[in-house]
Amino acid sequence: YSLSYFNLPLHYRNDLKSVLIPYGFVQDRIEALASRIFDDLHIGMPEQLICMCVLKGGYRFFSDLVSKIQNENRLRSDRSLPMSLEFIRTRSYINDQSSGSLEIIGLGDLNKIKNKNVLIIEDIIDSGITMVTLKEELEKFHPKTIRVASLITKRRKDKKCVFKPDYCGFEVPDHFVVGYALDYNEYFRDLEHICILKESGVTKYKVTPSNQVK
Ligand code: 5GP
Ligand code: MG
Ligand code: MG
């Protein structure tokens, strides 16, 4: 969509090419996902589903998905889905490329997922390597099941993706996207809509070895 349809923050307006998925559309889609997840996973009641947020990019999707599942719980009197909330952090991207090494923070106290059903809630799957690695790491704690909900997967040109999530919000073309907590070098998380960057934005916020902070 053309930027002219939206109220975009002044500080990002000149760095975006287009709005790919408007915030309202994201909300509608998450509502549908929440209802599907509720129907699929309520069965183990009163056992808690462990909803695992993959920080930082996944935090808005996590927050909206969990509150929409809470809504289902509020509206239904025949069944319910109790949840507990966990947080983990992964980091691999510098600029718009994977750095090749994945850092996972927060695996320390995950013995509590043993014999439990886990739903990993992630922002975006590109090559799929992050998710394959994270799932392998979590398997070491012997959960009963691991399912994955990703807001976005990419339709990659000529390259294949090694991971398919159980729940996916949107499949998008092979562009680097930002907004709704997805970042480019820690910028653009504070943008409502999911957008495509303009070349000027890519350059402006690029990290070079000299300005890199870890
Ligand atoms: P993968 O390991 O599947 O190639 O990459 C997954 C991770 O890379 C995501 O969790 C996300 O942090 C980052 N990533 C991949 N594609 C994009 C993108 O288009 N935009 C943003 N902001 N992050 C991305
Ligand atoms: Mg992520
Ligand atoms: Mg990132």
mmCIF file of N, CA and C in Angstrom, residues 116-212:
data_model
loop_
_atom_site.group_PDB
_atom_site.id
_atom_site.type_symbol
_atom_site.label_atom_id
_atom_site.label_comp_id
_atom_site.label_asym_id
_atom_site.label_seq_id
_atom_site.Cartn_x
_atom_site.Cartn_y
_atom_site.Cartn_z
ATOM 1 N N LYS A 116 5.573 -30.861 29.094
ATOM 2 C CA LYS A 116 4.520 -29.872 28.844
ATOM 3 C C LYS A 116 4.374 -29.604 27.341
ATOM 4 N N ASN A 117 3.205 -29.065 26.965
ATOM 5 C CA ASN A 117 2.998 -28.637 25.582
ATOM 6 C C ASN A 117 3.488 -27.202 25.422
ATOM 7 N N VAL A 118 4.359 -27.003 24.439
ATOM 8 C CA VAL A 118 4.963 -25.684 24.231
ATOM 9 C C VAL A 118 4.522 -25.120 22.886
ATOM 10 N N LEU A 119 4.156 -23.845 22.890
ATOM 11 C CA LEU A 119 3.888 -23.135 21.637
ATOM 12 C C LEU A 119 4.915 -22.009 21.515
ATOM 13 N N ILE A 120 5.825 -22.141 20.565
ATOM 14 C CA ILE A 120 6.812 -21.090 20.320
ATOM 15 C C ILE A 120 6.148 -20.009 19.474
ATOM 16 N N ILE A 121 6.300 -18.761 19.897
ATOM 17 C CA ILE A 121 5.648 -17.663 19.175
ATOM 18 C C ILE A 121 6.722 -16.723 18.632
ATOM 19 N N GLU A 122 6.874 -16.732 17.314
ATOM 20 C CA GLU A 122 8.011 -16.092 16.633
ATOM 21 C C GLU A 122 7.504 -15.069 15.624
ATOM 22 N N ASP A 123 8.342 -14.092 15.315
ATOM 23 C CA ASP A 123 7.915 -13.059 14.366
ATOM 24 C C ASP A 123 7.960 -13.517 12.917
ATOM 25 N N ILE A 124 9.114 -14.056 12.499
ATOM 26 C CA ILE A 124 9.270 -14.321 11.070
ATOM 27 C C ILE A 124 10.228 -15.478 10.827
ATOM 28 N N ILE A 125 9.913 -16.296 9.835
ATOM 29 C CA ILE A 125 10.809 -17.387 9.452
ATOM 30 C C ILE A 125 11.287 -17.123 8.033
ATOM 31 N N ASP A 126 12.609 -17.095 7.867
ATOM 32 C CA ASP A 126 13.183 -16.832 6.547
ATOM 33 C C ASP A 126 13.820 -18.124 6.036
ATOM 34 N N SER A 127 15.077 -18.380 6.387
ATOM 35 C CA SER A 127 15.700 -19.648 5.982
ATOM 36 C C SER A 127 15.145 -20.814 6.806
ATOM 37 N N GLY A 128 14.695 -20.505 8.012
ATOM 38 C CA GLY A 128 14.193 -21.550 8.910
ATOM 39 C C GLY A 128 15.251 -22.052 9.880
ATOM 40 N N ILE A 129 16.481 -21.601 9.706
ATOM 41 C CA ILE A 129 17.587 -22.121 10.520
ATOM 42 C C ILE A 129 17.416 -21.766 12.013
ATOM 43 N N THR A 130 16.962 -20.548 12.279
ATOM 44 C CA THR A 130 16.737 -20.141 13.670
ATOM 45 C C THR A 130 15.775 -21.110 14.358
ATOM 46 N N MET A 131 14.680 -21.406 13.692
ATOM 47 C CA MET A 131 13.652 -22.247 14.305
ATOM 48 C C MET A 131 14.116 -23.690 14.467
ATOM 49 N N VAL A 132 14.828 -24.211 13.471
ATOM 50 C CA VAL A 132 15.349 -25.578 13.578
ATOM 51 C C VAL A 132 16.282 -25.663 14.790
ATOM 52 N N THR A 133 17.166 -24.673 14.931
ATOM 53 C CA THR A 133 18.132 -24.663 16.025
ATOM 54 C C THR A 133 17.440 -24.502 17.373
ATOM 55 N N LEU A 134 16.509 -23.554 17.447
ATOM 56 C CA LEU A 134 15.806 -23.311 18.710
ATOM 57 C C LEU A 134 15.026 -24.554 19.144
ATOM 58 N N LYS A 135 14.353 -25.182 18.187
ATOM 59 C CA LYS A 135 13.579 -26.388 18.511
ATOM 60 C C LYS A 135 14.495 -27.495 19.045
ATOM 61 N N GLU A 136 15.655 -27.655 18.389
ATOM 62 C CA GLU A 136 16.628 -28.658 18.858
ATOM 63 C C GLU A 136 17.049 -28.382 20.296
ATOM 64 N N GLU A 137 17.300 -27.105 20.588
ATOM 65 C CA GLU A 137 17.727 -26.728 21.944
ATOM 66 C C GLU A 137 16.623 -27.025 22.958
ATOM 67 N N LEU A 138 15.379 -26.723 22.590
ATOM 68 C CA LEU A 138 14.267 -26.941 23.523
ATOM 69 C C LEU A 138 13.981 -28.433 23.728
ATOM 70 N N GLU A 139 14.180 -29.230 22.676
ATOM 71 C CA GLU A 139 13.962 -30.688 22.794
ATOM 72 C C GLU A 139 14.809 -31.281 23.912
ATOM 73 N N LYS A 140 15.960 -30.666 24.174
ATOM 74 C CA LYS A 140 16.854 -31.168 25.220
ATOM 75 C C LYS A 140 16.198 -31.134 26.598
ATOM 76 N N PHE A 141 15.153 -30.307 26.745
ATOM 77 C CA PHE A 141 14.449 -30.228 28.028
ATOM 78 C C PHE A 141 13.235 -31.169 28.077
ATOM 79 N N HIS A 142 13.071 -31.988 27.044
ATOM 80 C CA HIS A 142 12.028 -33.015 26.973
ATOM 81 C C HIS A 142 10.592 -32.536 27.175
ATOM 82 N N PRO A 143 10.167 -31.550 26.416
ATOM 83 C CA PRO A 143 8.746 -31.176 26.461
ATOM 84 C C PRO A 143 7.904 -32.280 25.832
ATOM 85 N N LYS A 144 6.595 -32.284 26.126
ATOM 86 C CA LYS A 144 5.712 -33.290 25.528
ATOM 87 C C LYS A 144 5.558 -33.005 24.035
ATOM 88 N N THR A 145 5.224 -31.771 23.699
ATOM 89 C CA THR A 145 5.122 -31.372 22.284
ATOM 90 C C THR A 145 5.678 -29.959 22.129
ATOM 91 N N ILE A 146 6.147 -29.663 20.907
ATOM 92 C CA ILE A 146 6.519 -28.286 20.576
ATOM 93 C C ILE A 146 5.796 -27.926 19.294
ATOM 94 N N ARG A 147 5.016 -26.847 19.349
ATOM 95 C CA ARG A 147 4.423 -26.323 18.126
ATOM 96 C C ARG A 147 4.955 -24.914 17.926
ATOM 97 N N VAL A 148 4.867 -24.451 16.678
ATOM 98 C CA VAL A 148 5.404 -23.129 16.355
ATOM 99 C C VAL A 148 4.358 -22.286 15.640
ATOM 100 N N ALA A 149 4.165 -21.061 16.145
ATOM 101 C CA ALA A 149 3.337 -20.082 15.439
ATOM 102 C C ALA A 149 4.257 -18.954 14.990
ATOM 103 N N SER A 150 4.274 -18.691 13.690
ATOM 104 C CA SER A 150 5.075 -17.574 13.192
ATOM 105 C C SER A 150 4.153 -16.587 12.479
ATOM 106 N N LEU A 151 4.307 -15.318 12.804
ATOM 107 C CA LEU A 151 3.439 -14.324 12.169
ATOM 108 C C LEU A 151 3.661 -14.325 10.659
ATOM 109 N N ILE A 152 4.939 -14.470 10.258
ATOM 110 C CA ILE A 152 5.278 -14.353 8.842
ATOM 111 C C ILE A 152 6.208 -15.477 8.400
ATOM 112 N N THR A 153 5.995 -15.969 7.191
ATOM 113 C CA THR A 153 7.024 -16.770 6.516
ATOM 114 C C THR A 153 7.289 -16.098 5.179
ATOM 115 N N LYS A 154 8.466 -16.357 4.622
ATOM 116 C CA LYS A 154 8.820 -15.698 3.357
ATOM 117 C C LYS A 154 8.766 -16.659 2.184
ATOM 118 N N ARG A 155 8.275 -16.146 1.080
ATOM 119 C CA ARG A 155 8.319 -16.897 -0.168
ATOM 120 C C ARG A 155 9.680 -16.576 -0.775
ATOM 121 N N ARG A 156 10.655 -17.446 -0.540
ATOM 122 C CA ARG A 156 12.032 -17.110 -0.916
ATOM 123 C C ARG A 156 12.321 -17.448 -2.369
ATOM 124 N N LYS A 157 12.952 -16.499 -3.043
ATOM 125 C CA LYS A 157 13.346 -16.722 -4.430
ATOM 126 C C LYS A 157 14.437 -17.781 -4.502
ATOM 127 N N ASP A 158 14.230 -18.830 -5.253
ATOM 128 C CA ASP A 158 15.211 -19.903 -5.520
ATOM 129 C C ASP A 158 15.816 -20.572 -4.293
ATOM 130 N N LYS A 159 15.479 -20.108 -3.094
ATOM 131 C CA LYS A 159 16.118 -20.718 -1.932
ATOM 132 C C LYS A 159 15.023 -21.436 -1.173
ATOM 133 N N LYS A 160 15.399 -22.515 -0.503
ATOM 134 C CA LYS A 160 14.318 -23.169 0.217
ATOM 135 C C LYS A 160 14.388 -22.891 1.716
ATOM 136 N N CYS A 161 13.243 -23.084 2.328
ATOM 137 C CA CYS A 161 13.138 -22.863 3.760
ATOM 138 C C CYS A 161 13.117 -24.220 4.433
ATOM 139 N N VAL A 162 13.925 -24.371 5.487
ATOM 140 C CA VAL A 162 14.055 -25.687 6.123
ATOM 141 C C VAL A 162 13.052 -25.913 7.263
ATOM 142 N N PHE A 163 12.147 -24.967 7.455
ATOM 143 C CA PHE A 163 11.182 -25.130 8.553
ATOM 144 C C PHE A 163 9.797 -24.600 8.190
ATOM 145 N N LYS A 164 8.782 -25.397 8.487
ATOM 146 C CA LYS A 164 7.414 -24.958 8.235
ATOM 147 C C LYS A 164 6.671 -24.881 9.568
ATOM 148 N N PRO A 165 6.168 -23.711 9.944
ATOM 149 C CA PRO A 165 5.499 -23.587 11.245
ATOM 150 C C PRO A 165 4.118 -24.263 11.238
ATOM 151 N N ASP A 166 3.642 -24.630 12.419
ATOM 152 C CA ASP A 166 2.300 -25.208 12.531
ATOM 153 C C ASP A 166 1.234 -24.156 12.255
ATOM 154 N N TYR A 167 1.512 -22.921 12.659
ATOM 155 C CA TYR A 167 0.578 -21.816 12.437
ATOM 156 C C TYR A 167 1.339 -20.657 11.821
ATOM 157 N N CYS A 168 0.790 -20.120 10.738
ATOM 158 C CA CYS A 168 1.450 -18.992 10.083
ATOM 159 C C CYS A 168 0.428 -17.906 9.756
ATOM 160 N N GLY A 169 0.783 -16.670 10.071
ATOM 161 C CA GLY A 169 -0.129 -15.562 9.812
ATOM 162 C C GLY A 169 -0.145 -15.155 8.355
ATOM 163 N N PHE A 170 1.025 -14.858 7.822
ATOM 164 C CA PHE A 170 1.136 -14.343 6.460
ATOM 165 C C PHE A 170 2.344 -14.933 5.761
ATOM 166 N N GLU A 171 2.171 -15.193 4.459
ATOM 167 C CA GLU A 171 3.323 -15.549 3.638
ATOM 168 C C GLU A 171 3.619 -14.321 2.787
ATOM 169 N N VAL A 172 4.842 -13.815 2.854
ATOM 170 C CA VAL A 172 5.145 -12.556 2.153
ATOM 171 C C VAL A 172 6.243 -12.773 1.102
ATOM 172 N N PRO A 173 6.320 -11.864 0.120
ATOM 173 C CA PRO A 173 7.406 -11.942 -0.869
ATOM 174 C C PRO A 173 8.761 -11.738 -0.206
ATOM 175 N N ASP A 174 9.811 -12.059 -0.925
ATOM 176 C CA ASP A 174 11.162 -12.064 -0.375
ATOM 177 C C ASP A 174 11.752 -10.662 -0.202
ATOM 178 N N HIS A 175 11.203 -9.899 0.739
ATOM 179 C CA HIS A 175 11.730 -8.578 1.077
ATOM 180 C C HIS A 175 12.093 -8.563 2.544
ATOM 181 N N PHE A 176 12.976 -7.653 2.939
ATOM 182 C CA PHE A 176 13.249 -7.459 4.358
ATOM 183 C C PHE A 176 12.150 -6.563 4.915
ATOM 184 N N VAL A 177 11.421 -7.041 5.918
ATOM 185 C CA VAL A 177 10.294 -6.273 6.449
ATOM 186 C C VAL A 177 10.565 -5.788 7.872
ATOM 187 N N VAL A 178 9.939 -4.682 8.225
ATOM 188 C CA VAL A 178 10.104 -4.100 9.564
ATOM 189 C C VAL A 178 8.750 -3.622 10.091
ATOM 190 N N GLY A 179 8.737 -3.313 11.386
ATOM 191 C CA GLY A 179 7.531 -2.788 12.017
ATOM 192 C C GLY A 179 6.835 -3.861 12.836
ATOM 193 N N TYR A 180 5.921 -3.434 13.715
ATOM 194 C CA TYR A 180 5.201 -4.364 14.585
ATOM 195 C C TYR A 180 6.225 -5.237 15.337
ATOM 196 N N ALA A 181 7.233 -4.586 15.888
ATOM 197 C CA ALA A 181 8.333 -5.188 16.680
ATOM 198 C C ALA A 181 9.464 -5.800 15.852
ATOM 199 N N LEU A 182 9.286 -5.919 14.545
ATOM 200 C CA LEU A 182 10.398 -6.415 13.727
ATOM 201 C C LEU A 182 11.353 -5.256 13.444
ATOM 202 N N ASP A 183 12.646 -5.500 13.592
ATOM 203 C CA ASP A 183 13.604 -4.404 13.526
ATOM 204 C C ASP A 183 14.548 -4.488 12.339
ATOM 205 N N TYR A 184 15.190 -3.369 12.106
ATOM 206 C CA TYR A 184 16.389 -3.321 11.282
ATOM 207 C C TYR A 184 17.431 -2.658 12.160
ATOM 208 N N ASN A 185 18.385 -3.445 12.664
ATOM 209 C CA ASN A 185 19.392 -2.939 13.607
ATOM 210 C C ASN A 185 18.776 -2.158 14.769
ATOM 211 N N GLU A 186 17.702 -2.684 15.331
ATOM 212 C CA GLU A 186 16.994 -2.114 16.496
ATOM 213 C C GLU A 186 16.137 -0.886 16.163
ATOM 214 N N TYR A 187 16.051 -0.500 14.916
ATOM 215 C CA TYR A 187 15.130 0.568 14.523
ATOM 216 C C TYR A 187 13.856 -0.068 13.962
ATOM 217 N N PHE A 188 12.811 0.716 13.919
ATOM 218 C CA PHE A 188 11.511 0.353 13.325
ATOM 219 C C PHE A 188 10.656 -0.600 14.167
ATOM 220 N N ARG A 189 11.108 -0.981 15.353
ATOM 221 C CA ARG A 189 10.222 -1.808 16.179
ATOM 222 C C ARG A 189 9.019 -0.979 16.598
ATOM 223 N N ASP A 190 9.248 0.335 16.751
ATOM 224 C CA ASP A 190 8.193 1.244 17.197
ATOM 225 C C ASP A 190 7.413 1.801 16.010
ATOM 226 N N LEU A 191 6.966 0.892 15.171
ATOM 227 C CA LEU A 191 6.171 1.261 13.999
ATOM 228 C C LEU A 191 4.987 0.296 13.992
ATOM 229 N N GLU A 192 3.781 0.786 13.793
ATOM 230 C CA GLU A 192 2.590 -0.078 13.905
ATOM 231 C C GLU A 192 2.476 -1.109 12.792
ATOM 232 N N HIS A 193 2.683 -0.627 11.564
ATOM 233 C CA HIS A 193 2.414 -1.470 10.396
ATOM 234 C C HIS A 193 3.652 -2.248 9.974
ATOM 235 N N ILE A 194 3.438 -3.360 9.275
ATOM 236 C CA ILE A 194 4.568 -4.105 8.733
ATOM 237 C C ILE A 194 4.897 -3.511 7.367
ATOM 238 N N CYS A 195 6.143 -3.022 7.239
ATOM 239 C CA CYS A 195 6.515 -2.212 6.073
ATOM 240 C C CYS A 195 7.758 -2.754 5.375
ATOM 241 N N ILE A 196 7.936 -2.282 4.149
ATOM 242 C CA ILE A 196 9.162 -2.584 3.408
ATOM 243 C C ILE A 196 10.042 -1.343 3.434
ATOM 244 N N LEU A 197 11.327 -1.549 3.704
ATOM 245 C CA LEU A 197 12.282 -0.441 3.793
ATOM 246 C C LEU A 197 12.625 0.123 2.426
ATOM 247 N N LYS A 198 12.920 1.397 2.407
ATOM 248 C CA LYS A 198 13.437 2.043 1.212
ATOM 249 C C LYS A 198 14.960 1.984 1.283
ATOM 250 N N GLU A 199 15.607 2.076 0.142
ATOM 251 C CA GLU A 199 17.071 2.015 0.094
ATOM 252 C C GLU A 199 17.715 3.037 1.049
ATOM 253 N N SER A 200 17.108 4.221 1.124
ATOM 254 C CA SER A 200 17.671 5.264 1.999
ATOM 255 C C SER A 200 17.626 4.832 3.468
ATOM 256 N N GLY A 201 16.604 4.113 3.841
ATOM 257 C CA GLY A 201 16.493 3.605 5.213
ATOM 258 C C GLY A 201 17.527 2.531 5.482
ATOM 259 N N VAL A 202 17.732 1.674 4.500
ATOM 260 C CA VAL A 202 18.737 0.611 4.624
ATOM 261 C C VAL A 202 20.107 1.232 4.877
ATOM 262 N N THR A 203 20.413 2.271 4.140
ATOM 263 C CA THR A 203 21.718 2.941 4.261
ATOM 264 C C THR A 203 21.818 3.710 5.575
ATOM 265 N N LYS A 204 20.767 4.457 5.892
ATOM 266 C CA LYS A 204 20.786 5.320 7.066
ATOM 267 C C LYS A 204 21.049 4.547 8.362
ATOM 268 N N TYR A 205 20.455 3.377 8.492
ATOM 269 C CA TYR A 205 20.576 2.617 9.737
ATOM 270 C C TYR A 205 21.517 1.425 9.630
ATOM 271 N N LYS A 206 22.335 1.440 8.604
ATOM 272 C CA LYS A 206 23.265 0.332 8.405
ATOM 273 C C LYS A 206 24.327 0.316 9.506
ATOM 274 N N VAL A 207 24.697 -0.884 9.925
ATOM 275 C CA VAL A 207 25.762 -1.018 10.915
ATOM 276 C C VAL A 207 27.055 -1.363 10.188
ATOM 277 N N THR A 208 28.091 -0.611 10.472
ATOM 278 C CA THR A 208 29.408 -0.921 9.911
ATOM 279 C C THR A 208 30.296 -1.352 11.071
ATOM 280 N N PRO A 209 31.402 -2.034 10.819
ATOM 281 C CA PRO A 209 32.231 -2.495 11.941
ATOM 282 C C PRO A 209 32.560 -1.377 12.941
ATOM 283 N N SER A 210 32.656 -0.135 12.466
ATOM 284 C CA SER A 210 33.058 0.954 13.363
ATOM 285 C C SER A 210 31.928 1.425 14.285
ATOM 286 N N ASN A 211 30.656 1.342 13.854
ATOM 287 C CA ASN A 211 29.593 1.821 14.740
ATOM 288 C C ASN A 211 28.810 0.690 15.401
ATOM 289 N N GLN A 212 29.314 -0.531 15.272
ATOM 290 C CA GLN A 212 28.573 -1.673 15.810
ATOM 291 C C GLN A 212 28.615 -1.727 17.326
#
